[in-house]
PDB file of C-alpha atoms in Angstrom:
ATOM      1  CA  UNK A  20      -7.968 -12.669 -15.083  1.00  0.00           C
ATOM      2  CA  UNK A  21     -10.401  -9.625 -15.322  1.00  0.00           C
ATOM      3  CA  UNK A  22      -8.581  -6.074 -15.836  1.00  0.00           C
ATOM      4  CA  UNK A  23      -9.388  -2.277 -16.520  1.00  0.00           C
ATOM      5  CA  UNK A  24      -9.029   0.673 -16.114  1.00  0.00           C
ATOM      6  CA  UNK A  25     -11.764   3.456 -14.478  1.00  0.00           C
ATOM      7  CA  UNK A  26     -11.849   6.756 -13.192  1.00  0.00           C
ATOM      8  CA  UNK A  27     -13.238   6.633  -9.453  1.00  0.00           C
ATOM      9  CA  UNK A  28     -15.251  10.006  -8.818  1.00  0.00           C
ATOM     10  CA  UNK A  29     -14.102  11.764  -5.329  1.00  0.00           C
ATOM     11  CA  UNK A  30     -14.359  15.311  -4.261  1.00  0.00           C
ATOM     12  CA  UNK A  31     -11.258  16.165  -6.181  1.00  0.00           C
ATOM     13  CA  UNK A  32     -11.740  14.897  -8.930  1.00  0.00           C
ATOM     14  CA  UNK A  33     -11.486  11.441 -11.187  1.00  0.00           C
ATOM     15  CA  UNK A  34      -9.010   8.988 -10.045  1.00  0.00           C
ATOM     16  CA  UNK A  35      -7.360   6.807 -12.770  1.00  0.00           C
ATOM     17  CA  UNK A  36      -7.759   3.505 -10.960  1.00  0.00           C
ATOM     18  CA  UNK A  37      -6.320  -0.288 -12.075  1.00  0.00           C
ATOM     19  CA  UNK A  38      -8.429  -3.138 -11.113  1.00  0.00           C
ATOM     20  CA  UNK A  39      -7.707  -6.712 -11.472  1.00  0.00           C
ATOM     21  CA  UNK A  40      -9.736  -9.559 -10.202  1.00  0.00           C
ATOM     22  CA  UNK A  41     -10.142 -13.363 -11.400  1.00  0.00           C
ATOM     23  CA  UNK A  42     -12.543 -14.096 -14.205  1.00  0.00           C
ATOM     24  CA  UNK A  43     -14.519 -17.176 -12.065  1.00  0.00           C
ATOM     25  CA  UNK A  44     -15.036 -17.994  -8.590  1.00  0.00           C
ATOM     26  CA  UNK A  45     -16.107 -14.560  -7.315  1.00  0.00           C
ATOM     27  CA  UNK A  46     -17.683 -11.815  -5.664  1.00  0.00           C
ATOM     28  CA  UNK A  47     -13.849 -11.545  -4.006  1.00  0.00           C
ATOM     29  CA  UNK A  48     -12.823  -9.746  -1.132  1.00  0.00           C
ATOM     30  CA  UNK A  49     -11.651  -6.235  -1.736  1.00  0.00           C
ATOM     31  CA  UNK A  50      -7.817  -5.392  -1.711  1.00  0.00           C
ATOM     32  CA  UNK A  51      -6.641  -1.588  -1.422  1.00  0.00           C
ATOM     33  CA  UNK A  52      -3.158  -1.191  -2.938  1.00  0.00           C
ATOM     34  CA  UNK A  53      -2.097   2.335  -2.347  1.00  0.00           C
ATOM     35  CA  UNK A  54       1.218   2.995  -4.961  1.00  0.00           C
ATOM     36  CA  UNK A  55       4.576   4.288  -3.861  1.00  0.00           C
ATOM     37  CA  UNK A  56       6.581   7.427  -4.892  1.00  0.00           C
ATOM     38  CA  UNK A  57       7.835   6.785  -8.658  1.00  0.00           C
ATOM     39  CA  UNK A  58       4.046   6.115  -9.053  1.00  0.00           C
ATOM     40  CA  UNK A  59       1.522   4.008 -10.880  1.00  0.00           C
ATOM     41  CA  UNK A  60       3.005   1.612 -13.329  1.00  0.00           C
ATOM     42  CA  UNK A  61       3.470  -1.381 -15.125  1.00  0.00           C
ATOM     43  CA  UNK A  62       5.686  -2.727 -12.321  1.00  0.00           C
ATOM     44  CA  UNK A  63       2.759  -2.065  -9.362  1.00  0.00           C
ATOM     45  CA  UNK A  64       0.368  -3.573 -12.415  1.00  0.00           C
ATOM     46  CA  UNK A  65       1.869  -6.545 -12.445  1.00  0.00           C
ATOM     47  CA  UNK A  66       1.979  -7.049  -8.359  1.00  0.00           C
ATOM     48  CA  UNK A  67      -1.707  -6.480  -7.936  1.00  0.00           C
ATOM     49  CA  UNK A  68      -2.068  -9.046 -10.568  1.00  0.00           C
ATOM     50  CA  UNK A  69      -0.136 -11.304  -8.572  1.00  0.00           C
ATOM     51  CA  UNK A  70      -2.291 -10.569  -5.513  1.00  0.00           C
ATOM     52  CA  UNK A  71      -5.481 -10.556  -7.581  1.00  0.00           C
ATOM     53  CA  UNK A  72      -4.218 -14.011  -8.949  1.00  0.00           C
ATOM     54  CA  UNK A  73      -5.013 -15.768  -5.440  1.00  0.00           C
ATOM     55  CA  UNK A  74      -8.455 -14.772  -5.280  1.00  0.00           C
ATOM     56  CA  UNK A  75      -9.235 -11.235  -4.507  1.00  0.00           C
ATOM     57  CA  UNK A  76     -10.614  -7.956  -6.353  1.00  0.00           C
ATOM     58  CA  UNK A  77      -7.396  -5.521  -6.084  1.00  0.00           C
ATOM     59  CA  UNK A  78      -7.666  -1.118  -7.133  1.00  0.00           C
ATOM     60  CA  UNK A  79      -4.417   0.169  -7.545  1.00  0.00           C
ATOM     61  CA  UNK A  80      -5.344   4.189  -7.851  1.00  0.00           C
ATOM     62  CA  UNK A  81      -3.045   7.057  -9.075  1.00  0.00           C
ATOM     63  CA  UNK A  82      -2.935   8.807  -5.575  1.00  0.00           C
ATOM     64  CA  UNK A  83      -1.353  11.577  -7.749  1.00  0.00           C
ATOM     65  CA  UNK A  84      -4.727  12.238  -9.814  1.00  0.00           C
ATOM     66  CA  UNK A  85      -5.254  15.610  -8.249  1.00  0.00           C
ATOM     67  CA  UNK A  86      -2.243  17.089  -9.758  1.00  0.00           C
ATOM     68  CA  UNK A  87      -1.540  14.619 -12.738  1.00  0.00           C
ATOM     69  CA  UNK A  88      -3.257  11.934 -14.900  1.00  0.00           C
ATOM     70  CA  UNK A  89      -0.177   9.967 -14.839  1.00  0.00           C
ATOM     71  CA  UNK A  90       3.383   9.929 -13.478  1.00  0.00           C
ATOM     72  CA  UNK A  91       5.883   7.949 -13.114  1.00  0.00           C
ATOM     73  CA  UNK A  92       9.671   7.222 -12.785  1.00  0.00           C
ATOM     74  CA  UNK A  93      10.970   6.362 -16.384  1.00  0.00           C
ATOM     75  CA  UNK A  94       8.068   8.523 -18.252  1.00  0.00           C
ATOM     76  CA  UNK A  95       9.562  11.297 -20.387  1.00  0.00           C
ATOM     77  CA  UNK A  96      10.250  14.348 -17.988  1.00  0.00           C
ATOM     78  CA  UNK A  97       9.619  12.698 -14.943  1.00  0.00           C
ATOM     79  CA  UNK A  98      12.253  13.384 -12.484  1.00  0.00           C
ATOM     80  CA  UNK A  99      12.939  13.340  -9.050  1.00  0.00           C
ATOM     81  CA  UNK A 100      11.843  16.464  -7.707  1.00  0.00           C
ATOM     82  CA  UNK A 101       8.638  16.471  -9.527  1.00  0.00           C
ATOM     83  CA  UNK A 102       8.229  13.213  -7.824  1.00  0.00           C
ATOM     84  CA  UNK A 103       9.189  14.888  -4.382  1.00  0.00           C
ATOM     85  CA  UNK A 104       6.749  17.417  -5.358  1.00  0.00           C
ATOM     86  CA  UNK A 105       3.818  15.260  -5.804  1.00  0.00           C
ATOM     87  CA  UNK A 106       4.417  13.096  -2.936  1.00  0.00           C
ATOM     88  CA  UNK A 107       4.624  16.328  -0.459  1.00  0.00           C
ATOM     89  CA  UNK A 108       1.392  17.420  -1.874  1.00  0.00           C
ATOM     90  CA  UNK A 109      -0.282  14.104  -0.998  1.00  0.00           C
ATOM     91  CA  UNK A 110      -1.519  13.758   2.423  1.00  0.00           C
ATOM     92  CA  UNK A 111      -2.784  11.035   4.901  1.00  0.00           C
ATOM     93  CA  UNK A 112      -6.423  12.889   5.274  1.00  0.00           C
ATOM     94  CA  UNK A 113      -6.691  13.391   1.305  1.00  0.00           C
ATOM     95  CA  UNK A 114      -5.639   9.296   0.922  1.00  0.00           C
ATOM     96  CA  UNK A 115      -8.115   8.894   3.763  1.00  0.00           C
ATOM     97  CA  UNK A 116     -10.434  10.482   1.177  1.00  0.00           C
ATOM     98  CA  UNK A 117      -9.730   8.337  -1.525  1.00  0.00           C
ATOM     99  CA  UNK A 118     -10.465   5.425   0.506  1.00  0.00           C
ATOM    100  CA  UNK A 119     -13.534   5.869   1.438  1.00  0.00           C
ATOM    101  CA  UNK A 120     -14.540   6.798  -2.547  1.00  0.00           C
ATOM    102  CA  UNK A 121     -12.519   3.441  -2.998  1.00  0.00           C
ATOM    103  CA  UNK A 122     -15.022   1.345  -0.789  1.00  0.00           C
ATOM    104  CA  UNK A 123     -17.723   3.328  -2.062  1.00  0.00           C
ATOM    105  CA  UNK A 124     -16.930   2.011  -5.440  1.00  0.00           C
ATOM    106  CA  UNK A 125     -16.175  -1.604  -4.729  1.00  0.00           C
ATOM    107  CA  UNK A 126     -19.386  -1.535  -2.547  1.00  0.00           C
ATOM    108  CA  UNK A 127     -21.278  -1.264  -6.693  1.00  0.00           C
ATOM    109  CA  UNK A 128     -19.328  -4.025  -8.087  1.00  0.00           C
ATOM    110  CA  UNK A 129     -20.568  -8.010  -8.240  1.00  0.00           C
ATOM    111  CA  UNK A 130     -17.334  -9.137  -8.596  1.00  0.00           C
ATOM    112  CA  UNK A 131     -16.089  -7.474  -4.889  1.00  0.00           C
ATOM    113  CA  UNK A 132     -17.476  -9.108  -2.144  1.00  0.00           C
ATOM    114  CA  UNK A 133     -19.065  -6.912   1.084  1.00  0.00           C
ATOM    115  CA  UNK A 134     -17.218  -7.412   4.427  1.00  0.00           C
ATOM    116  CA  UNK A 135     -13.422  -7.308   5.529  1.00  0.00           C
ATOM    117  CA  UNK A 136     -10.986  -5.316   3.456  1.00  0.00           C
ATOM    118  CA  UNK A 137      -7.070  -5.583   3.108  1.00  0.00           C
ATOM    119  CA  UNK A 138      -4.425  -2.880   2.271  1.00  0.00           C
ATOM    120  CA  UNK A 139      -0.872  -2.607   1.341  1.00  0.00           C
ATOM    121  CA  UNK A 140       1.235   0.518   0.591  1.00  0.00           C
ATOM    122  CA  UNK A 141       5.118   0.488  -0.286  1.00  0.00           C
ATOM    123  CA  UNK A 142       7.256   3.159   1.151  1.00  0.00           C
ATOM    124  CA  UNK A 143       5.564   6.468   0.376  1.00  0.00           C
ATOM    125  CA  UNK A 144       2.275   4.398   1.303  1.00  0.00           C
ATOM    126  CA  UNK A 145       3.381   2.625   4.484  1.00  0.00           C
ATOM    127  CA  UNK A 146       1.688   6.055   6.789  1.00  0.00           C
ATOM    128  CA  UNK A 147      -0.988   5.584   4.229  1.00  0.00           C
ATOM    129  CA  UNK A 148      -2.041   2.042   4.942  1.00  0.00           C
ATOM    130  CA  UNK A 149      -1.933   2.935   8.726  1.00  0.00           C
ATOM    131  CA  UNK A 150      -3.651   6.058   8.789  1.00  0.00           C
ATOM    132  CA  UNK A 151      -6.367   4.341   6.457  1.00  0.00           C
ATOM    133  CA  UNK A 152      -6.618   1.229   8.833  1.00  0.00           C
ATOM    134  CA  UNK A 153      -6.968   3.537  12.082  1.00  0.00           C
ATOM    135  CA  UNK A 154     -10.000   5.485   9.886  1.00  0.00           C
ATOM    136  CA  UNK A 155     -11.836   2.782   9.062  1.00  0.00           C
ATOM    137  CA  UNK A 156     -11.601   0.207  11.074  1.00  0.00           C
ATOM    138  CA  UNK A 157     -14.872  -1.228  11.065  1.00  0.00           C
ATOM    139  CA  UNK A 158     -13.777  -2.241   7.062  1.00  0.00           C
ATOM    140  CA  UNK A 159      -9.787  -2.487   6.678  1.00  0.00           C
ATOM    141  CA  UNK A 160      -9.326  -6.059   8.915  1.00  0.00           C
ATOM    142  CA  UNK A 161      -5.911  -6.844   6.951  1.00  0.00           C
ATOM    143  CA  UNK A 162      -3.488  -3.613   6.555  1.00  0.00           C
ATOM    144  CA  UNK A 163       0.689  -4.126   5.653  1.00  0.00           C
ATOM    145  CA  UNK A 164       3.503  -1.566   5.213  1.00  0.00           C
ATOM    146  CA  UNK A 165       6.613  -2.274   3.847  1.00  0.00           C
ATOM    147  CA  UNK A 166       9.570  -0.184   4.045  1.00  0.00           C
ATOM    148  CA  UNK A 167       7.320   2.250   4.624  1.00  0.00           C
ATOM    149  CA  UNK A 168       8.309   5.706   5.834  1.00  0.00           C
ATOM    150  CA  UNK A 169       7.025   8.497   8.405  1.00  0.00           C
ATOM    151  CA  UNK A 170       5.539   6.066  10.664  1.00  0.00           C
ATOM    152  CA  UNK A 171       6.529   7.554  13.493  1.00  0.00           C
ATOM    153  CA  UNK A 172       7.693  11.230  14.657  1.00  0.00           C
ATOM    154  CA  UNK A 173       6.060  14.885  13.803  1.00  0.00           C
ATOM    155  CA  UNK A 174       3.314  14.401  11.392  1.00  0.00           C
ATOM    156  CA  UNK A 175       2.578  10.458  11.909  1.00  0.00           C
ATOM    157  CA  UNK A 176      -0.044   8.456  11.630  1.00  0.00           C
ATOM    158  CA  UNK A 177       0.619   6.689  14.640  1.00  0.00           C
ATOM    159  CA  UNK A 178      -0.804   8.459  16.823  1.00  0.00           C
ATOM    160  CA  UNK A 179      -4.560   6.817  15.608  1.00  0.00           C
ATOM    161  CA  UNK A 180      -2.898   3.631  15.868  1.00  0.00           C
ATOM    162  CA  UNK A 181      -4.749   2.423  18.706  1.00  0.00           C
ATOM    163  CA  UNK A 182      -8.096   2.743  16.772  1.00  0.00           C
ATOM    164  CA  UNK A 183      -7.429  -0.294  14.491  1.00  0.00           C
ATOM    165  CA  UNK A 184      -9.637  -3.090  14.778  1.00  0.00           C
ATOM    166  CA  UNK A 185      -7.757  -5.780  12.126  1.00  0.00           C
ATOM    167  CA  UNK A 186      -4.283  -7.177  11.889  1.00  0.00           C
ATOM    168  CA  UNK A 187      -1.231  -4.282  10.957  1.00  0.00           C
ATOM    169  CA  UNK A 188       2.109  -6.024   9.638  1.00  0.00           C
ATOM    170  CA  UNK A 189       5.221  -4.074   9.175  1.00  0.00           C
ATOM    171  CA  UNK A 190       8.087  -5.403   7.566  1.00  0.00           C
ATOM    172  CA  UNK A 191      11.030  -3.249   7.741  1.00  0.00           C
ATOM    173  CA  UNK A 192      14.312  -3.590   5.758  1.00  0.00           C
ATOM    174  CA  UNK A 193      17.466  -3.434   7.516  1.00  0.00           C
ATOM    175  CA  UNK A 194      19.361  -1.469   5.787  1.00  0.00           C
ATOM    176  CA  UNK A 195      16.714   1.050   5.052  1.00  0.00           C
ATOM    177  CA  UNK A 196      18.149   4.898   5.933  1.00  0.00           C
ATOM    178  CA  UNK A 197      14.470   5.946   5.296  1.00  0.00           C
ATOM    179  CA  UNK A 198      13.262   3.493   8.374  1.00  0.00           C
ATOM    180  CA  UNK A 199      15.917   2.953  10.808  1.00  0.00           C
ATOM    181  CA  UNK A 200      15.764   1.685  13.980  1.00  0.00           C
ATOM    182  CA  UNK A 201      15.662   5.140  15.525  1.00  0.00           C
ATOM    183  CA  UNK A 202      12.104   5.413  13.952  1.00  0.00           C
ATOM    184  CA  UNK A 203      11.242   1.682  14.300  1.00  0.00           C
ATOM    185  CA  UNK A 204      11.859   1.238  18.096  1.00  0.00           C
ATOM    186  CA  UNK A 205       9.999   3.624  19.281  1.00  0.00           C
ATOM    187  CA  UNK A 206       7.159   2.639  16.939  1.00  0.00           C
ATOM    188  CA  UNK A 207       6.631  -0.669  18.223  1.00  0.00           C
ATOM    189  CA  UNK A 208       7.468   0.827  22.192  1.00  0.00           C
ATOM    190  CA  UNK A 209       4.012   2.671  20.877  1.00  0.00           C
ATOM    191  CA  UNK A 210       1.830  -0.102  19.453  1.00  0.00           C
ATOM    192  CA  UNK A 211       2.592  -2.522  22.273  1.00  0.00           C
ATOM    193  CA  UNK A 212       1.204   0.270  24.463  1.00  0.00           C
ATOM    194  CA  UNK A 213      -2.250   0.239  22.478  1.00  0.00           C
ATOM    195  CA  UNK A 214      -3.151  -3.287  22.588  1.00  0.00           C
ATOM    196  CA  UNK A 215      -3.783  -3.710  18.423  1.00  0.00           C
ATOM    197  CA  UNK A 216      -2.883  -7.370  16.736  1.00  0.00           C
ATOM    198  CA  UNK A 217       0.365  -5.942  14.832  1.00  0.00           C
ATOM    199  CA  UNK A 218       3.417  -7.362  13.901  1.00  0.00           C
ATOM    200  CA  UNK A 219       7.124  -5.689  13.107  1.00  0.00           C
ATOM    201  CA  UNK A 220       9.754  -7.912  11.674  1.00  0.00           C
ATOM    202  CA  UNK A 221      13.212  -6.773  10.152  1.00  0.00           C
ATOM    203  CA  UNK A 222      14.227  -8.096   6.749  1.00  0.00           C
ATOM    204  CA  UNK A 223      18.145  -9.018   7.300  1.00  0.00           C
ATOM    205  CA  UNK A 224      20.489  -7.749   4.499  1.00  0.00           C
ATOM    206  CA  UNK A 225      17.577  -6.011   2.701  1.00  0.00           C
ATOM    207  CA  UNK A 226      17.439  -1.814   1.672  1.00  0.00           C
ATOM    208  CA  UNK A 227      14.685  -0.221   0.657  1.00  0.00           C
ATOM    209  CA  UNK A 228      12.487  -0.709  -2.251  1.00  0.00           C
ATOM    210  CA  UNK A 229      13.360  -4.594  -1.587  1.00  0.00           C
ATOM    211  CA  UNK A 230      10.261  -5.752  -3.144  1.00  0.00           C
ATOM    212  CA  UNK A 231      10.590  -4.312  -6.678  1.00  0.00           C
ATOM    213  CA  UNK A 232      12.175  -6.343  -8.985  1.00  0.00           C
ATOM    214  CA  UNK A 233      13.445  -3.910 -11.737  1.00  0.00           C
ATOM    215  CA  UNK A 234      14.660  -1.568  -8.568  1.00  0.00           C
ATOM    216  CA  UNK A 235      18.358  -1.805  -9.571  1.00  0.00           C
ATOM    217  CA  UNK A 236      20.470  -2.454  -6.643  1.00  0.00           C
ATOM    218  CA  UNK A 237      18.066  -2.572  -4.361  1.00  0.00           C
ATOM    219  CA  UNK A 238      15.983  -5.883  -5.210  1.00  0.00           C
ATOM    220  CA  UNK A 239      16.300  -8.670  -2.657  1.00  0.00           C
ATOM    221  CA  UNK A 240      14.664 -11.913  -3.862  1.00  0.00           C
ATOM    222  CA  UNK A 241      15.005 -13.576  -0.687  1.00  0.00           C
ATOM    223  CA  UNK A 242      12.993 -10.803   1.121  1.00  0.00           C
ATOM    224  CA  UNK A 243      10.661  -9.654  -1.587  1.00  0.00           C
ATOM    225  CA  UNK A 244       9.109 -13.689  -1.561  1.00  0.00           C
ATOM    226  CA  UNK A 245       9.115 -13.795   1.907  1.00  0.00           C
ATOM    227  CA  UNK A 246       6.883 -10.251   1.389  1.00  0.00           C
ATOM    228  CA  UNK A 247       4.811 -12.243  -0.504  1.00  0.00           C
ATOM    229  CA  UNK A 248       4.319 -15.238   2.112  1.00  0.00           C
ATOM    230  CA  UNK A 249       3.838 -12.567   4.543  1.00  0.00           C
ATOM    231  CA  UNK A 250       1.214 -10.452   2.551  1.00  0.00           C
ATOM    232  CA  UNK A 251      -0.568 -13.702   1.613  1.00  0.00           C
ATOM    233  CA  UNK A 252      -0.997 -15.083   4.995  1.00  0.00           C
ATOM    234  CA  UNK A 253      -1.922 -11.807   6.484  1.00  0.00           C
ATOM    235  CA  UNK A 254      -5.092 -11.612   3.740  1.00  0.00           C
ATOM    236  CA  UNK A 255      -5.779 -15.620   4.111  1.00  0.00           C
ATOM    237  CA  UNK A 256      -6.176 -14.874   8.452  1.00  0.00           C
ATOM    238  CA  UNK A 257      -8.336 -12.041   8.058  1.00  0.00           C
ATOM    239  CA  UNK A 258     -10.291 -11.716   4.539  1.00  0.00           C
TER     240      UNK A 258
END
């Protein structure tokens, strides 16, 4: 496997960005992985290795660049509220942004192959991954949220939902306070009205942050390698 580290040039500023691809076989098609709250780390390292693994050219980027060079949970002085803080400063348009300087910059690279794009986002980045899919539709074919948040009420990406041209896959945790059913219903009431290829499915016994393993408490093997099948499958239909 291929690895680094760059700083991606946008109109904020340089975003720290991971990249992880095979050595042979390539170019590969492009995979956006947008980071969750506690931030780009080891942890979300080692899962877009795992995605990068099965054949395609994964940037993980620090979507908290324009305040910090790096943050995370378990850093010194990294707490909670400066976490709140940086996620409330970070906003659908300004990932939106970062996309598009994302594809811009996979667009120079031999090893990332032109054509349909995938994206995945993790709690935080669940309203990411949509609003990113709905704004570019013509390139993100193969988009997945899970437990993601604010995906539907005031402030929302789902009201661009019905510009999405690819596959959207939402896999919800059950016991997630974040994402209940009050928010999840009326969610899919919406997308079957718009006519998009998406799928919603629950994750029985599972609470969010499901996926991560070192997330005390809240890991769920069962449902984090069913993410995996899930995530896979998506990317194999539509990359």
């Amino acid at each position: 496997m291929i690895e680094t580290e760059v700083d991606i040039q946008t109109a904020d500023g340089a975003m720290n960005t991971f990249i992880t691809h095979p050595e042979d076989g390539g170019p590969f098609p492009l995979v956006i992985f947008y980071m969750d709250a506690p931030g780009k780390r080891e942890e979300l390292h080692d899962m877009a290795r795992r995605i990068g693994t099965v054949g395609y050219y994964v940037v993980l980027p620090n979507l908290y660049y324009r305040r910090v060079r790096e943050f995370h949970m378990g850093m010194p002085g990294a707490t909670r509220e400066r976490m709140r803080e940086h996620m409330d400063a970070t906003t659908d348009a300004m990932v939106c942004e970062d996309t598009r300087a994302l594809l811009d910059f996979a667009a120079g690279r031999d090893a990332a192959r032109g054509g349909p794009v995938g994206a995945v986002g993790y709690c935080m980045s669940g309203p990411f991954v949509f609003a990113a899919a709905a704004a570019f539709p013509d390139r993100i074919k193969a988009a997945a949220s899970f437990h993601g948040v604010r995906l539907y009420g005031d402030n929302a990406p789902h009201g661009t939902a019905d510009r999405i041209e690819g596959e959207i896959y939402f896999g919800c945790a059950e016991l997630d306070p974040l994402a209940p059913p009050s928010m999840i219903d009326p969610l899919e009431e919406h997308l079957a009205s718009t006519g998009i290829d998406y799928r919603i499915e629950w994750y029985p016994g599972a609470d969010h942050g499901f996926v991560f393993p070192t997330r005390e408490g809240k890991y769920h093997k069962p449902s984090a390698e069913r993410h995996w099948e899930r995530l896979f499958a998506l990317f194999q239909r539509n990359l």
